Coordinates of C-alpha atoms in Angstrom, one line a residue:
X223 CA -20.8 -60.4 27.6
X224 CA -16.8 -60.5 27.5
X225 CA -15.4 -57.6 25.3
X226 CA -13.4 -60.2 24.0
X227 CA -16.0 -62.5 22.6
X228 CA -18.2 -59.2 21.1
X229 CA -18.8 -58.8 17.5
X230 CA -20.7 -56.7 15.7
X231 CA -22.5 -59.3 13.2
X232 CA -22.8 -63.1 14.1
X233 CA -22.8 -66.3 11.2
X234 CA -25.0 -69.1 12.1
X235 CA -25.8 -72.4 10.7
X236 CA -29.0 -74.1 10.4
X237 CA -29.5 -77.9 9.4
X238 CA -32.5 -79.3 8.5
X239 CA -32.6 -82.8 10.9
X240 CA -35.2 -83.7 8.3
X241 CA -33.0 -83.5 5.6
X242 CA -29.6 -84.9 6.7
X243 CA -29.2 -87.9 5.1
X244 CA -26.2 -88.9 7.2
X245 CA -23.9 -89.2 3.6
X246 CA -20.9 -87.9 5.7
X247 CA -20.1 -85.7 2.7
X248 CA -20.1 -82.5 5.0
X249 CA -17.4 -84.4 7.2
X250 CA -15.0 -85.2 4.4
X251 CA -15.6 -82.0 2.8
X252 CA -14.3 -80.5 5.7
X253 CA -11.3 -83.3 6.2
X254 CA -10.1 -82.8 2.9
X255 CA -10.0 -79.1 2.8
X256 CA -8.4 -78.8 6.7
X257 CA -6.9 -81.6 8.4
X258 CA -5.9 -83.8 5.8
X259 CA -3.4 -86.6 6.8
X260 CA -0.7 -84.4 4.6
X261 CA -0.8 -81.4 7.4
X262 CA 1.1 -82.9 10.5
X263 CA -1.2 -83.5 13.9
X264 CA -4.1 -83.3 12.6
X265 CA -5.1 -87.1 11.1
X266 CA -7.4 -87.7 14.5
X267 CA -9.4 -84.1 13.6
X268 CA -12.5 -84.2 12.3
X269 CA -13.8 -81.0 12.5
X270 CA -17.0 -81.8 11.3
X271 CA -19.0 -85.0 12.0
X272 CA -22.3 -86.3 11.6
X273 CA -23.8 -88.5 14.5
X274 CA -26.4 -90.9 15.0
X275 CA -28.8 -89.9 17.8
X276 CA -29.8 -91.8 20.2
X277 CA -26.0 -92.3 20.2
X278 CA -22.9 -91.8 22.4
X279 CA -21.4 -89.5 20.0
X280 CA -17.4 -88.2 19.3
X281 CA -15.8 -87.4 21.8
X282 CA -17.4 -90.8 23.0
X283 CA -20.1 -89.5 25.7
X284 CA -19.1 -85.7 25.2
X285 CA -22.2 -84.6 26.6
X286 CA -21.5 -86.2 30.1
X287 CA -18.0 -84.3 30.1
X288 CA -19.0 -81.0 31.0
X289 CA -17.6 -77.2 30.6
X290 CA -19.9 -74.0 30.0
X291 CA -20.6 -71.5 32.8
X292 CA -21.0 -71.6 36.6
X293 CA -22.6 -68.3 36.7
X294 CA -20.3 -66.0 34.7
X295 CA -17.3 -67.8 34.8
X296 CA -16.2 -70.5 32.5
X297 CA -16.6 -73.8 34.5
X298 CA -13.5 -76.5 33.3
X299 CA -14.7 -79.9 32.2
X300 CA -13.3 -83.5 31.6
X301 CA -10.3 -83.4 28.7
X302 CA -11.6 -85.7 26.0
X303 CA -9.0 -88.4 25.2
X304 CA -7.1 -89.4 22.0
X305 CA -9.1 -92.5 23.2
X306 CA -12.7 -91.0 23.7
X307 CA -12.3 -89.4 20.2
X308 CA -11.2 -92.5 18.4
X309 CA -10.2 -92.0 15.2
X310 CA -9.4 -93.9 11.6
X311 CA -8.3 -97.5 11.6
X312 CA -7.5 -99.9 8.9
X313 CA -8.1 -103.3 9.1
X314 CA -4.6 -105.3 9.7
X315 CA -5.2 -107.9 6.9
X316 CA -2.2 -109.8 6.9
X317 CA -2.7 -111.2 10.5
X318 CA -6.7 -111.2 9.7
X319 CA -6.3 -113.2 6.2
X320 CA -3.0 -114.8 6.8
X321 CA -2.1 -115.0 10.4
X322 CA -4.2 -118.0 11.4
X323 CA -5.3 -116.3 14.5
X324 CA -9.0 -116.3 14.0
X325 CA -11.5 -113.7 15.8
X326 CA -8.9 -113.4 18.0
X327 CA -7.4 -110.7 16.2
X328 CA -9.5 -107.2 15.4
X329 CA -8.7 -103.9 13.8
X330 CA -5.6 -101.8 14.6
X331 CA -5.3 -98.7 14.7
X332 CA -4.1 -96.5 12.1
X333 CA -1.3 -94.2 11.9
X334 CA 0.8 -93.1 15.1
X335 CA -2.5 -93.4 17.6
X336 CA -2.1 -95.2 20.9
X337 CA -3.0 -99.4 20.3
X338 CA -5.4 -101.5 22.2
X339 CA -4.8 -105.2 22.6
X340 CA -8.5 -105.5 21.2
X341 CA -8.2 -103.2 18.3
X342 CA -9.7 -99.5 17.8
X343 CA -12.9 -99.0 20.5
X344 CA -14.1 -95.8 18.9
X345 CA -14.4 -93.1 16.2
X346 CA -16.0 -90.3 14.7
X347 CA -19.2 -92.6 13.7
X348 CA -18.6 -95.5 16.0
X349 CA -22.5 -96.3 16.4
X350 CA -24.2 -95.5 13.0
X351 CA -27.6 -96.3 12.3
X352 CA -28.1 -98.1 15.8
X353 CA -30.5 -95.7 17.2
X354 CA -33.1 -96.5 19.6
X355 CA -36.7 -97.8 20.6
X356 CA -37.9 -101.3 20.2
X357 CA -39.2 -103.0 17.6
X358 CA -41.8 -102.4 15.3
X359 CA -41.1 -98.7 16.5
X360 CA -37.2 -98.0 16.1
X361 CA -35.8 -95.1 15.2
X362 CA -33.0 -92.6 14.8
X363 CA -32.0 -89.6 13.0
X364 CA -28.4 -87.7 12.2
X365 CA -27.1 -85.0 13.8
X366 CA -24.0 -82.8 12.1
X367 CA -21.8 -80.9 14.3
X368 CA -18.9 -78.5 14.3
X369 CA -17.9 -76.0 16.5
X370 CA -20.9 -73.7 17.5
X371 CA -19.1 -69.8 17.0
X372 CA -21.0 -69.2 20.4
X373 CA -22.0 -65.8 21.2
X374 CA -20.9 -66.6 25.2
X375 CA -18.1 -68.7 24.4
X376 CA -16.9 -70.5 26.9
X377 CA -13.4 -71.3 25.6
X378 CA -12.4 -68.4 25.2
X379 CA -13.0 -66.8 28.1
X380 CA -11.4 -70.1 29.4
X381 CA -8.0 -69.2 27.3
X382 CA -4.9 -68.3 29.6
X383 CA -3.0 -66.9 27.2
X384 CA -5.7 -64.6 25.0
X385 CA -5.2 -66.9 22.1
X386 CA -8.9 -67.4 21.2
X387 CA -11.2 -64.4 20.0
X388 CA -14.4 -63.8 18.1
X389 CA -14.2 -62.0 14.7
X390 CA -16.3 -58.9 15.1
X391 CA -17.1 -58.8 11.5
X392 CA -18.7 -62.2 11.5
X393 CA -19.0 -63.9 14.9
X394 CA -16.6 -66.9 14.3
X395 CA -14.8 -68.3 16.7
X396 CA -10.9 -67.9 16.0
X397 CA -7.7 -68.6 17.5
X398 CA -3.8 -66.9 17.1
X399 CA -1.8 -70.1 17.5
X400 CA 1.0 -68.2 18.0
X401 CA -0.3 -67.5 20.8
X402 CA -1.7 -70.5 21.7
X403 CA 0.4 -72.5 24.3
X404 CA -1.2 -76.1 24.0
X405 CA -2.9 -75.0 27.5
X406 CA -5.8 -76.9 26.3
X407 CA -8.0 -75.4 29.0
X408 CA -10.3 -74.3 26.4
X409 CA -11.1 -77.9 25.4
X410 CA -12.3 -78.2 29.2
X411 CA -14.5 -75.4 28.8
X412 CA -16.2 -76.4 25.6
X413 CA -19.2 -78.2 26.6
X414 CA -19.1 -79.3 22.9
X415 CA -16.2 -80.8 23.2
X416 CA -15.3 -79.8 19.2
X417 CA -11.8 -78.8 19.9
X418 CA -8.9 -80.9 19.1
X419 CA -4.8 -81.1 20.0
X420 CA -2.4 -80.5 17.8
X421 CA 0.5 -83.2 19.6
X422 CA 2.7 -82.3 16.4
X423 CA 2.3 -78.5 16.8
X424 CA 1.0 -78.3 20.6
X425 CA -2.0 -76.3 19.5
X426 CA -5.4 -76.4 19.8
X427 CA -7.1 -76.4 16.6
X428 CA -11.1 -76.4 15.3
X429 CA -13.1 -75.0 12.9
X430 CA -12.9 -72.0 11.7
X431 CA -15.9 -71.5 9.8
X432 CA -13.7 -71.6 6.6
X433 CA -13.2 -68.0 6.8
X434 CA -11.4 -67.8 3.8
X435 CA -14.3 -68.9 1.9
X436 CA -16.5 -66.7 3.9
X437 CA -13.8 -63.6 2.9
X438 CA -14.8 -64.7 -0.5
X439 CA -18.6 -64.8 -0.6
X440 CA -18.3 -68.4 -0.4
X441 CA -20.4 -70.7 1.7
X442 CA -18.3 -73.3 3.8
X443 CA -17.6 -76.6 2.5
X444 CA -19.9 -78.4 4.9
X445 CA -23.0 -76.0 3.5
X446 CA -21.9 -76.0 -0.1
X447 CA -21.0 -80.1 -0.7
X448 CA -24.4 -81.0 1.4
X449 CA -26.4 -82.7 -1.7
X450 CA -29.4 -82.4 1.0
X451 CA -29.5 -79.0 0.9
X452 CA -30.3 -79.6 4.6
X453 CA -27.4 -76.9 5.5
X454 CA -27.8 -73.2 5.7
X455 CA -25.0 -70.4 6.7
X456 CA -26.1 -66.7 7.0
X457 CA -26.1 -63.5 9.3
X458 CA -28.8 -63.3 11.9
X459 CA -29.6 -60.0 11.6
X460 CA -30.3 -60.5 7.8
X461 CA -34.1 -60.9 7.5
X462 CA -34.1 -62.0 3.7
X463 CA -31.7 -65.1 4.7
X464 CA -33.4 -68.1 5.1
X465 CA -31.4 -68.8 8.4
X466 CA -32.7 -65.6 9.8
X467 CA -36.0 -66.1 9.2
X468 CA -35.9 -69.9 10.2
X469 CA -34.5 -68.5 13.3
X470 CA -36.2 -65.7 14.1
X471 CA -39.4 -65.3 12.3
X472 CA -40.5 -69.3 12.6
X473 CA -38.9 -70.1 15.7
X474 CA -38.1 -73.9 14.0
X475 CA -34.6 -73.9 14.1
X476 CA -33.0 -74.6 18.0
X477 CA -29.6 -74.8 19.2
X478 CA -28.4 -77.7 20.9
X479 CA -28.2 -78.1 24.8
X480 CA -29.0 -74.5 25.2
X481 CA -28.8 -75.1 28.9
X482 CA -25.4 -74.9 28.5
X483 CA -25.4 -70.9 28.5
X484 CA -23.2 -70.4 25.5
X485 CA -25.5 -69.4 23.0
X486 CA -24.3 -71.4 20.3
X487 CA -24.8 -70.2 16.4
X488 CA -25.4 -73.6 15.2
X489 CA -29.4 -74.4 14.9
X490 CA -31.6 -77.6 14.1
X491 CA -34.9 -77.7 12.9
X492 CA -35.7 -81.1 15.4
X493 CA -36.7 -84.3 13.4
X494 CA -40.3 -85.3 13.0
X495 CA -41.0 -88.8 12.6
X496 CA -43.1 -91.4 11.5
X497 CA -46.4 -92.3 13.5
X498 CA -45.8 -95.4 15.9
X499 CA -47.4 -98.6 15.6
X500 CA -49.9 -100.8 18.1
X501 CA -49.5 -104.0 18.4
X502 CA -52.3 -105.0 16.3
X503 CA -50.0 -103.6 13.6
X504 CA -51.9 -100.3 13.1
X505 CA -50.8 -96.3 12.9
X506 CA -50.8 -94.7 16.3
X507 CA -51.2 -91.0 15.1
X508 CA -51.4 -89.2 18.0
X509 CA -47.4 -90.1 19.2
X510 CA -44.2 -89.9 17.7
X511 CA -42.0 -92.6 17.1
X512 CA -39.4 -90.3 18.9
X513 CA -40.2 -89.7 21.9
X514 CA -41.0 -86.0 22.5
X515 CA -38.7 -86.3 25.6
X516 CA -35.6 -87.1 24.0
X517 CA -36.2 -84.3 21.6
X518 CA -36.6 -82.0 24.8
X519 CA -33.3 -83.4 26.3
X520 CA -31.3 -82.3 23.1
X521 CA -33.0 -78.9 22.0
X522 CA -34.9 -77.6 25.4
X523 CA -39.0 -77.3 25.9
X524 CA -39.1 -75.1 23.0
X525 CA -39.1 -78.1 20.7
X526 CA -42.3 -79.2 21.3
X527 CA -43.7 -75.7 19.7
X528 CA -41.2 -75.8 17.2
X529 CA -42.4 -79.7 16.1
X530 CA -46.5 -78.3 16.3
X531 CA -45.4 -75.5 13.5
X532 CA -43.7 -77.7 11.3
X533 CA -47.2 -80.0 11.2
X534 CA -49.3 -77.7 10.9
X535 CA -47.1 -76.4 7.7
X536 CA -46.6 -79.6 6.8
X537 CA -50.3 -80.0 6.4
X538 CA -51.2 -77.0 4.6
X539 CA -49.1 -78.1 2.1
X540 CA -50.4 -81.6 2.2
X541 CA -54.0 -80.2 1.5
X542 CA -52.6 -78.3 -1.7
X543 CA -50.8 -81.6 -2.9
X544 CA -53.7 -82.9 -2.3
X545 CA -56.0 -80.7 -4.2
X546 CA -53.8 -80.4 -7.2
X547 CA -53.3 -84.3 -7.4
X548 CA -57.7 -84.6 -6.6
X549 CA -57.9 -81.9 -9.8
X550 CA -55.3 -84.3 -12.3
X551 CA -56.9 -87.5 -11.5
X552 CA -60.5 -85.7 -12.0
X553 CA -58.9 -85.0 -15.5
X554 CA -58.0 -88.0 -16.3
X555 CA -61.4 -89.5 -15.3
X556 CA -63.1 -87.1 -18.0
X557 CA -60.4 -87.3 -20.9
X558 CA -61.2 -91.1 -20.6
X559 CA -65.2 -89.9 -20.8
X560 CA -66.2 -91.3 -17.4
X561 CA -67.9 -89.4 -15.2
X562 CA -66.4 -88.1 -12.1
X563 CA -68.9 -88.7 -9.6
X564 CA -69.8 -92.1 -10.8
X565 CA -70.0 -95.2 -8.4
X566 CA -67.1 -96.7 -10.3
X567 CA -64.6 -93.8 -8.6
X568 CA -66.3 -94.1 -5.1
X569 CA -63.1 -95.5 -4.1
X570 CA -60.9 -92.6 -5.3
X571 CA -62.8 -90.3 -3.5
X572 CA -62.5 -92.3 -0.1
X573 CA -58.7 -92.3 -0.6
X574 CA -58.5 -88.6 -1.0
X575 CA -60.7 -87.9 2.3
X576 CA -58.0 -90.2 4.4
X577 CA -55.1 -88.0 2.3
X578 CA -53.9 -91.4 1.0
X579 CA -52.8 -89.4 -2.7
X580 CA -51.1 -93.2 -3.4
X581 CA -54.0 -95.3 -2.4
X582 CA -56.5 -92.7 -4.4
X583 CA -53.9 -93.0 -7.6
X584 CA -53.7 -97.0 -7.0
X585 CA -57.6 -97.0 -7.1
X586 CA -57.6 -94.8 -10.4
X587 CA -55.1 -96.8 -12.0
X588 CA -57.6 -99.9 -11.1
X589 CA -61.1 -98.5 -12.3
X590 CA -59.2 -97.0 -15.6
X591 CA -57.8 -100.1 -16.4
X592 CA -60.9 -102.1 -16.1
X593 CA -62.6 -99.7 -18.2
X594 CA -59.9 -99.7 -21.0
X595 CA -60.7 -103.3 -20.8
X596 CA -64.4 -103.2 -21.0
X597 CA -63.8 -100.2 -23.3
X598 CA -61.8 -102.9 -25.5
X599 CA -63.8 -106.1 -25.2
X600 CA -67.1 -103.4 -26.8
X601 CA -64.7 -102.6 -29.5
X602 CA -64.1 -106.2 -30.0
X603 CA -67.3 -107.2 -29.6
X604 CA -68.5 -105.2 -32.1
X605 CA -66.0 -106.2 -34.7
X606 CA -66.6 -109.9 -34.6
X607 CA -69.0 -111.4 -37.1
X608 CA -72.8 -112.4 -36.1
X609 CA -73.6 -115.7 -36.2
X610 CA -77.2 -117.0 -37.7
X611 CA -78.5 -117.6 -34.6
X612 CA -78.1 -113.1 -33.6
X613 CA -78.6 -112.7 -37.2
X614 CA -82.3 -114.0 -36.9
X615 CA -82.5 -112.7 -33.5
X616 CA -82.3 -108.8 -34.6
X617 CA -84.7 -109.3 -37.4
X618 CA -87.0 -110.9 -34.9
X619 CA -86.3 -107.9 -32.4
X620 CA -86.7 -105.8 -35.4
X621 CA -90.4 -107.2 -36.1
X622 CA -91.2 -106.8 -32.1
X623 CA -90.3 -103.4 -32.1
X624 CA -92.1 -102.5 -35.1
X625 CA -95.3 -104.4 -34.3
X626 CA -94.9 -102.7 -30.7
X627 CA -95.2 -99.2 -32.0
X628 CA -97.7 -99.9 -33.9
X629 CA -99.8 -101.7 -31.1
X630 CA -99.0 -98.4 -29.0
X631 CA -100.1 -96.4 -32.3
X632 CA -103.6 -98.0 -32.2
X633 CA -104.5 -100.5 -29.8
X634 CA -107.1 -101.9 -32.2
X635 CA -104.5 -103.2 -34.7
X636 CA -103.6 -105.9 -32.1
X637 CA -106.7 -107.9 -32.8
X638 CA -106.2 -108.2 -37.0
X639 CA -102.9 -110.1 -36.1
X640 CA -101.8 -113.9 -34.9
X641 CA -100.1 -113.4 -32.7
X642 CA -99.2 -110.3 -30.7
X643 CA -95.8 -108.7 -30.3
X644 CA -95.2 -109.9 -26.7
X645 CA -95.8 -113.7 -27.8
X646 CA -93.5 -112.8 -30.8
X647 CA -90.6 -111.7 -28.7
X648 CA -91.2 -115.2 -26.7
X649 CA -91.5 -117.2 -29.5
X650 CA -88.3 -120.0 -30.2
X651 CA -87.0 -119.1 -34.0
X652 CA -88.2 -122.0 -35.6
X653 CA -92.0 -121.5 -34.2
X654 CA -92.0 -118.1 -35.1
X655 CA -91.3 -119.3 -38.7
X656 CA -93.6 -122.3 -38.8
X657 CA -96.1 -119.8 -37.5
X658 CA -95.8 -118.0 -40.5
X659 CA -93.2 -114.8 -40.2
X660 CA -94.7 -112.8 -43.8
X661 CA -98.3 -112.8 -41.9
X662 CA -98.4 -109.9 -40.1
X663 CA -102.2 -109.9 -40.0
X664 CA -105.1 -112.6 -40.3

């Protein structure tokens, strides 16, 4: 390791690929509070930006452009292009609306940036959303990046004029621009590509890890505006920070393109994602609906143990959800004084063993409801007035019941009447009374 890129502690981020909602609010966060269109050169900067992977990225193809080591010594890449990095446009509505040229005419660039004939052909978030993978199985996810404060930094070993440093109190990445010569050689080296030229000032400029904030005991503004909560900043030799322990203890957050040899300070936990589907429209739950390769490609081979500890913590928790939502619907079941294990909650129980908590509530929603309404109809039921017809039924059931005791009581007594009680409880009304209903006996 250089003496000049040493420090004594080292900051790192962590964001939570699961988490990252791709709002952008990190990015303009960070464009607000640094290269605002007020501070002169720096309109095209976007320190931090949030891409769609699969995607091509900004700079446009950055990681085809090379930089990092050859061995120990910083290896010089392509020079991303005002071009390549694309920046904001506005929409030139008077020709659009107005001009009576059609589709013919496209978006313009904004500000003093270099125009195409065709209008702007990138920026920081050209290709949102469009991802990857075929239909029914598409997907994508978003992927935040600023400069990584690498431990091995490659730009500035790369810097001829000893403009660029690491802080040794906190790791970040620096630079003295009054040192700084507009060389731009450490743009070549960056195999990140997240350094940016000053034309106004002929500087180099990225992020700094808002160290003024950091100074303060203040996170950055692209950790403290995430509404995610999908960013972390801490020290990595801090065991009670989150970051550390993600890190370290887990093993679940990676850098990015480690093969780059820089040891960057910036860490994802990888994305998991929904199970793919077979043609006959059904869950394939053995694969991933991003392919394990890709994943590989971006964060190394230690992705694939990193992705196996976040199911298997993803299912512990899924068996307590599961058991605590089992125990509330149980509860309900008796406050509505049905019995748990009755047939009529079969159902419920077959939802919870394939860990379907919506399909088990769905089913208990059902089988309550069609109680409540049996429950109701009873109520209702009861409550309406007899008509003559059950009137005279119930004192004939009445008779039957009587007259059956007391044929159970003593078999003899049978013989003394009519008719017996089982030709009673057979007998049409009007018989029964033409037969004589007082005579209980011969």
């Amino acid at each position: 390791k250089s003496k000049k890129a040493a420090s004594q502690r080292q900051l790192a981020w962590v964001f939570d690929l699961n988490k990252c909602i791709g709002c952008q609010t990190c990015s303009v966060a960070c464009k607000v509070l640094w290269t605002e269109e007020e501070k002169p050169g720096t309109e095209q900067m976007w320190w931090m930006t949030v891409n769609t992977q699969p995607g091509r990225g900004t700079p446009r193809d950055w990681e085809k452009m090379g930089g990092g080591y050859n061995g120990s010594k910083p290896q010089l890449g392509h020079l991303p292009t005002s071009e390549e990095f694309g920046g904001g446009w506005d929409y030139n509505y008077d020709e659009v609306l107005r001009g009576g040229k059609g589709r013919s005419v496209h978006l313009t660039r904004k500000n003093d940036l270099p125009r195409a004939t065709d209008g702007a052909r990138w920026g920081p978030n050209w290709d949102e959303d469009e991802g990857g993978g075929e239909w029914p199985n598409p997907y994508y996810f978003y992927l935040p990046r600023l400069c990584n404060h690498c431990s091995l930094p490659a730009c500035v070993e790369a810097c001829p004029n000893d403009a660029m440093f690491k802080r040794k109190e906190d790791g970040l990445v620096l630079r003295d621009e009054d040192k700084c010569l507009g060389a731009q050689k450490c743009s070549q080296a960056c195999p990140y590509k997240k350094i940016y030229f000053n034309k106004m000032r002929n500087v180099s400029q990225h992020c700094i890890g808002c160290f003024p904030r950091i100074e303060k005991g203040v996170a950055p503004a692209c950790v403290r505006q995430c509404p995610g909560r999908a960013a972390w900043i801490g020290f990595l030799d801090d065991e009670s920070s989150p970051v550390s322990r993600l890190i370290n203890e887990w093993k679940v957050a990676l850098p990015l393109h480690p093969e780059f040899g820089t040891h960057p300070n910036v860490y994802y936990v990888p994305p998991l994602a929904p199970a793919p589907l077979n043609p006959d429209g059904s869950a394939n739950e053995r694969d991933s609906r991003i392919p394990p390769g890709y994943l590989e490609s971006l964060f190394g081979t230690d992705v694939h143990r990193a992705l196996d500890t976040l199911k298997q913590e993803l299912a512990k928790k899924r068996v307590d959800f599961l058991e605590v939502e089992k125990q509330k619907m149980h509860q309900e079941i008796t406050d509505a004084g049905l019995d748990p294990n009755s047939a009529e909650f079969d159902t419920v129980e077959d939802a919870f063993d394939l860990q379907n908590v919506q399909a088990a509530r769905r089913r208990l929603d059902r089988a309550l409801k069609m109680h409540q309404g049996s429950k109701e109809q009873k109520v209702a039921e009861e409550k309406k007035p007899k008509t003559e017809e059950e009137i005279r039924a119930d004192e004939r059931a009445k008779v039957v019941k009587e007259w059956t005791k007391q044929d159970n009581g003593s078999p003899s007594a049978a013989g003394t009447r009519l008719f017996t009680a089982e030709q009673i409880g057979k007998m049409p009304y009007k018989e029964w009374v033409d037969a004589g209903k007082p005579r209980a006996t011969k």
